[in-house]
Coordinates of C-alpha atoms and ligand atoms in Angstrom, one line a residue:
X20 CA -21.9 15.4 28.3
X21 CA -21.8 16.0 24.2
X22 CA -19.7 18.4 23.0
X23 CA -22.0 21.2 20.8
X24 CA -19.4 21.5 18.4
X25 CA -17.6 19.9 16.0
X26 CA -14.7 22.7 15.1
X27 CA -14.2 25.2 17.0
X28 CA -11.5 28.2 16.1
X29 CA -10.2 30.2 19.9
X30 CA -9.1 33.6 19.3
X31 CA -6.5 34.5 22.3
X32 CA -5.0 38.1 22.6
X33 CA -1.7 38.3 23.2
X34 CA -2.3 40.7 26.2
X35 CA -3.9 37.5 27.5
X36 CA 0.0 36.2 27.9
X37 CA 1.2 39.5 29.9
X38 CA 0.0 38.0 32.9
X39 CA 1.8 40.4 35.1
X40 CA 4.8 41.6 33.4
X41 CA 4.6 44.7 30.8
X42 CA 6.0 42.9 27.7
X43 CA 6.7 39.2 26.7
X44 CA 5.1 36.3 28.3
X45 CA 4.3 35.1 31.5
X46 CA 5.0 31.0 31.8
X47 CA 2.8 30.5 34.2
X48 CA -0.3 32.5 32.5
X49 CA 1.1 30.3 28.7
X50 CA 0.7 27.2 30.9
X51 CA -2.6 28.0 31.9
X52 CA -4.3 28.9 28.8
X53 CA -2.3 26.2 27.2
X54 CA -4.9 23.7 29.7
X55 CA -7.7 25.3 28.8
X56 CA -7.2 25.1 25.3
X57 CA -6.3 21.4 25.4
X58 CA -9.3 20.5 27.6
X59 CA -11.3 21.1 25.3
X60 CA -9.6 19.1 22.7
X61 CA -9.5 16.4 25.1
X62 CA -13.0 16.5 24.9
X63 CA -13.6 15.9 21.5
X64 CA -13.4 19.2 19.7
X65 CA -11.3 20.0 16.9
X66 CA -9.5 23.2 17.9
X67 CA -7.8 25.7 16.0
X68 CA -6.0 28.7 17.8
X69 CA -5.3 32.5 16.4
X70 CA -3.2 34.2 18.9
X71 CA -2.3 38.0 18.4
X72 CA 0.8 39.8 19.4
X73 CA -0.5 42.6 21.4
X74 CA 1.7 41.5 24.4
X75 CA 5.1 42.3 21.8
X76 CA 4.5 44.8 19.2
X77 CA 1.0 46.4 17.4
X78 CA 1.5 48.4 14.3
X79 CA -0.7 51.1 15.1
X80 CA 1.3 51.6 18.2
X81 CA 4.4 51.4 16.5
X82 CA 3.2 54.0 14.1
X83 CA 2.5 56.1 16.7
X84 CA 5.8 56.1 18.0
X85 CA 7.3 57.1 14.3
X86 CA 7.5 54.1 12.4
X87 CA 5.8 53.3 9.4
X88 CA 2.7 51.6 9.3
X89 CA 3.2 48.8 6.9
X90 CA 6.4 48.2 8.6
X91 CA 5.2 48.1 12.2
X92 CA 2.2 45.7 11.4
X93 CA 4.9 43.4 9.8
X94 CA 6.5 43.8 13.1
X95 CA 3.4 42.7 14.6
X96 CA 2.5 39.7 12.7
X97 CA 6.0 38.0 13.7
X98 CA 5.2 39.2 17.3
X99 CA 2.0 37.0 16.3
X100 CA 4.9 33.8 15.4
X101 CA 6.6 34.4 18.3
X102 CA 3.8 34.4 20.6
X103 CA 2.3 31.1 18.1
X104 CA 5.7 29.3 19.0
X105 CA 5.0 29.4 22.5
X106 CA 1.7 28.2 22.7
X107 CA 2.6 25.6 20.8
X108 CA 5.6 24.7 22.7
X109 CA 3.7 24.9 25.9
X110 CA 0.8 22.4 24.5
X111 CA 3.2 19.9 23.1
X112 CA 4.7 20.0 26.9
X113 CA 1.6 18.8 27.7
X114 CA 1.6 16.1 25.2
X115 CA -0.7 17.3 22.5
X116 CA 0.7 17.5 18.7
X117 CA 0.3 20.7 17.3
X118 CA 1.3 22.4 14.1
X119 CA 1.8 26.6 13.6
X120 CA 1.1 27.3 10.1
X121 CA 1.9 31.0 8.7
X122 CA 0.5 33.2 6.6
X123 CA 4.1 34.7 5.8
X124 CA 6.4 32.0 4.9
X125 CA 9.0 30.9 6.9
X126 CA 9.7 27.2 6.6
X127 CA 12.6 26.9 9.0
X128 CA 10.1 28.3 11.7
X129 CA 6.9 27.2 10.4
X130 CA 4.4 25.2 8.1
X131 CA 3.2 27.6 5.6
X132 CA -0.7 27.9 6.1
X133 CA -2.6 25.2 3.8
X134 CA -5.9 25.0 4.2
X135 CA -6.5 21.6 3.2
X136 CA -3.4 20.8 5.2
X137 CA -4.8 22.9 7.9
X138 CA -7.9 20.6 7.9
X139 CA -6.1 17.6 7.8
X140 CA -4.4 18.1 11.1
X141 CA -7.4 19.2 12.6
X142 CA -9.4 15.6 11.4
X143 CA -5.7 14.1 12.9
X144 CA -6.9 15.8 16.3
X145 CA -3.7 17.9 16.2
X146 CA -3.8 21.5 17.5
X147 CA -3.4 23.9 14.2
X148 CA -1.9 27.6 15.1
X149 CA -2.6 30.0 12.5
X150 CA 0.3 32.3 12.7
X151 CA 1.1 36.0 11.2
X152 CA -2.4 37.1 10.8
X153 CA -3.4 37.2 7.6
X154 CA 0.2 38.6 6.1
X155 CA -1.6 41.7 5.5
X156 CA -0.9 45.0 7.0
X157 CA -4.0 46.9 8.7
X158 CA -5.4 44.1 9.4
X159 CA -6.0 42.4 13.2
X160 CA -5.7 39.0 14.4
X161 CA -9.4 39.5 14.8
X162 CA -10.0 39.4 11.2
X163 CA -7.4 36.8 10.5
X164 CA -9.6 34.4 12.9
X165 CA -12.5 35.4 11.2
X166 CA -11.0 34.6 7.7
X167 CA -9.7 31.4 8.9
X168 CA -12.9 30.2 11.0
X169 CA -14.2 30.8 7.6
X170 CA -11.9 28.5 5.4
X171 CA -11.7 25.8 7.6
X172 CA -15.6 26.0 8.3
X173 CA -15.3 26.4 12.0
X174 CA -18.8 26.3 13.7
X175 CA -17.9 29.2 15.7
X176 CA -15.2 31.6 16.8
X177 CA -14.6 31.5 20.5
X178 CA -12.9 34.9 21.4
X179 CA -10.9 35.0 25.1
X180 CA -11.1 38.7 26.8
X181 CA -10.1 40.0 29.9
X182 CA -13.9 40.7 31.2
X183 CA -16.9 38.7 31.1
X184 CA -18.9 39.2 27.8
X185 CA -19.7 42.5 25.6
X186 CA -21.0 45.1 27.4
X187 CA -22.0 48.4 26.7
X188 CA -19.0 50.7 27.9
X189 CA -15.9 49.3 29.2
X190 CA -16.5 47.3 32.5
X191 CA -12.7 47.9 33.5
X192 CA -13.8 51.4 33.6
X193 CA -17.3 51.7 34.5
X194 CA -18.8 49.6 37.0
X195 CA -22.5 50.1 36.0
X196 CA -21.8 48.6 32.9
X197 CA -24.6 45.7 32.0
X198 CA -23.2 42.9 30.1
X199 CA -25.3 41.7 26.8
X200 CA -26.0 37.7 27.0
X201 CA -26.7 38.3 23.0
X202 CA -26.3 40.9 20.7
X203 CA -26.3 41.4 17.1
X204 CA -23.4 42.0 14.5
X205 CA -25.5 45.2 13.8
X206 CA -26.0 46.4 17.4
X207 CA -22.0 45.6 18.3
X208 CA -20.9 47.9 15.1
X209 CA -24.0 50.7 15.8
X210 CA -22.6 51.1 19.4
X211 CA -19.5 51.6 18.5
X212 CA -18.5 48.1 20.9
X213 CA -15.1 47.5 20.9
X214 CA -15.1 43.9 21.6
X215 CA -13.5 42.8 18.1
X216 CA -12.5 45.7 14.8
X217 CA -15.3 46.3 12.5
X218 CA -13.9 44.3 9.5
X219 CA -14.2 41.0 11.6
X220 CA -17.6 41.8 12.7
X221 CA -18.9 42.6 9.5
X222 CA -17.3 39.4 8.4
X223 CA -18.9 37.1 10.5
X224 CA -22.0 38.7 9.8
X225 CA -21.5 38.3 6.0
X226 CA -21.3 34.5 6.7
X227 CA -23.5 34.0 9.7
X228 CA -20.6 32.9 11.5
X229 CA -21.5 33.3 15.2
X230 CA -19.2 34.7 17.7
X231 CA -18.6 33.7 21.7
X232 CA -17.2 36.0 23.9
X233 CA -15.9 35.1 26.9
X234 CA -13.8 35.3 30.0
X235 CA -10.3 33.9 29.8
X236 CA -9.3 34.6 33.5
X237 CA -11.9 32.0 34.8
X238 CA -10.3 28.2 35.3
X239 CA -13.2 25.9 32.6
X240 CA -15.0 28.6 30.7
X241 CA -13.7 27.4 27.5
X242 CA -14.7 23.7 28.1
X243 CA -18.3 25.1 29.4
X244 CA -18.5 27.3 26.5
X245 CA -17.6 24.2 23.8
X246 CA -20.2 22.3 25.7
X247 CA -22.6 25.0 25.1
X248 CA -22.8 26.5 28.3
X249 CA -24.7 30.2 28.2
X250 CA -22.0 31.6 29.8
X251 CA -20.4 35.2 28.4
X252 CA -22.0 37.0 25.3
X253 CA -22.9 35.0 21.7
X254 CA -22.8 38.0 18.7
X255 CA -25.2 36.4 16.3
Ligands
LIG318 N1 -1.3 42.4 12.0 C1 -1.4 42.8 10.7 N2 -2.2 42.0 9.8 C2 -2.9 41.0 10.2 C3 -2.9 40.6 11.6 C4 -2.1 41.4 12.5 O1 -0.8 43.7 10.3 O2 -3.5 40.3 9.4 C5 -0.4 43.2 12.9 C6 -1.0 44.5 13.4 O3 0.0 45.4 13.5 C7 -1.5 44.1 14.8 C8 -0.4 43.1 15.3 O4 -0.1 42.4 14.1 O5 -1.6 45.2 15.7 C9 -0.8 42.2 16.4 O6 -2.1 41.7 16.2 P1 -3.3 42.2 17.2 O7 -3.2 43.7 17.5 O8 -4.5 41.8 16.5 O9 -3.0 41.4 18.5 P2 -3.9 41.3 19.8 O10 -4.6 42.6 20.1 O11 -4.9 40.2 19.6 O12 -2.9 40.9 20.9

């Protein structure tokens, strides 16, 4: 079966990596995701990977706590390195070359992002890992997938949740809640849907860059959604 696309960015949270411990990463849930991701460059895809830090540190929640904002969402963009770091460690065990590129230098660590470089390991069939957001505070991973989807002309981004699809109140919470196949940018941001921040949204709708949401927790759904499988919620 063809693949539907070409390029393809995934947006992980890095709750996704909690499995079940309160803070870190669970080895076993790394490994997992780590498969799926490389399935689905096995198959022919070029994949790029923009994993957040929600599992370590958030500004907004640091700020809440006392710090100070800017600080705290520098805080959380190295979470975002850390977490970056081990994806790519866990991918490489699996024999795929990868690269984590950052938006906030660090050479010891890390490539600095490129984009043409970025490309370039992405036409090499190497795994690129966009690290550190977009070395902006109050900004989300969200947006810095977005942004870089967007540079490296990514046919879609391919965002990893805990539930399903987008639905119209929180499914963890409500169990009447009916799950959109499709939806519009406009209709995500006029109900208030909090499946990715605003500034993504009205990014991708800017550029007509279409969004796939899906559920992480089921074994193949990545690899059925990069062969075009209807399966979650496509914000177009
Ligand atoms: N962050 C930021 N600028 C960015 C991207 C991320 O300041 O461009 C910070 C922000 O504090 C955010 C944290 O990094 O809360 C971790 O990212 P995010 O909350 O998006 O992670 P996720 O929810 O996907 O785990």
């Amino acid at each position: 079966m063809a693949n539907r696309y070409k390029r393809i960015l995934v947006k992980l949270s890095g709750e996704a990596l909690l499995g079940s411990t309160d803070f870190g990463i669970d080895p076993q849930v790394l490994k997992r995701i780590a498969g799926e991701v490389l399935e689905i460059q096995k198959s022919g895809v070029q994949v790029a990977c923009v994993i957040g830090g929600g599992n370590i540190f958030r500004g907004s929640g640091l700020a809440k706590a006392g710090l100070d904002r800017v600080t705290g969402d520098h805080m959380g963009m190295l979470a975002t390195v850390i977490n970056s770091l081990a994806l790519s460690d866990a991918l490489e065990q699996m024999g795929i070359a990868t690269r984590v590129m950052s938006a906030i230098e660090m050479h010891q660590v890390a490539e600095p992002y490129i984009r043409r470089r970025a490309i370039r390991h992405l036409e090499k069939g190497r795994i690129a890992i966009f690290a550190a957001g977009t070395s902006n505070p109050y900004f989300s991973t969200d947006t810095a997938a977005t942004l870089r989807a967007l540079e490296i002309k990514a046919e879609v981004i391919a965002k990893a949740t805990r539930v399903d699809g987008v639905y119209d109140k929180d499914p963890l919470k409500f169990p009447d809640a009916v799950m959109f196949r499709e939806i519009t940018y406009l209709d995500v941001l006029a109900k208030g849907l909090g499946v990715m921040d605003a500034t993504s949204i009205a990014m991708c709708r800017d550029n007509k860059l279409p969004i796939l949401v899906f559920n992480l927790n089921t074994t193949g759904n990545i690899m059925r959604m990069s062969m075009g499988e209807p399966i979650g919620t496509v914000i177009h």
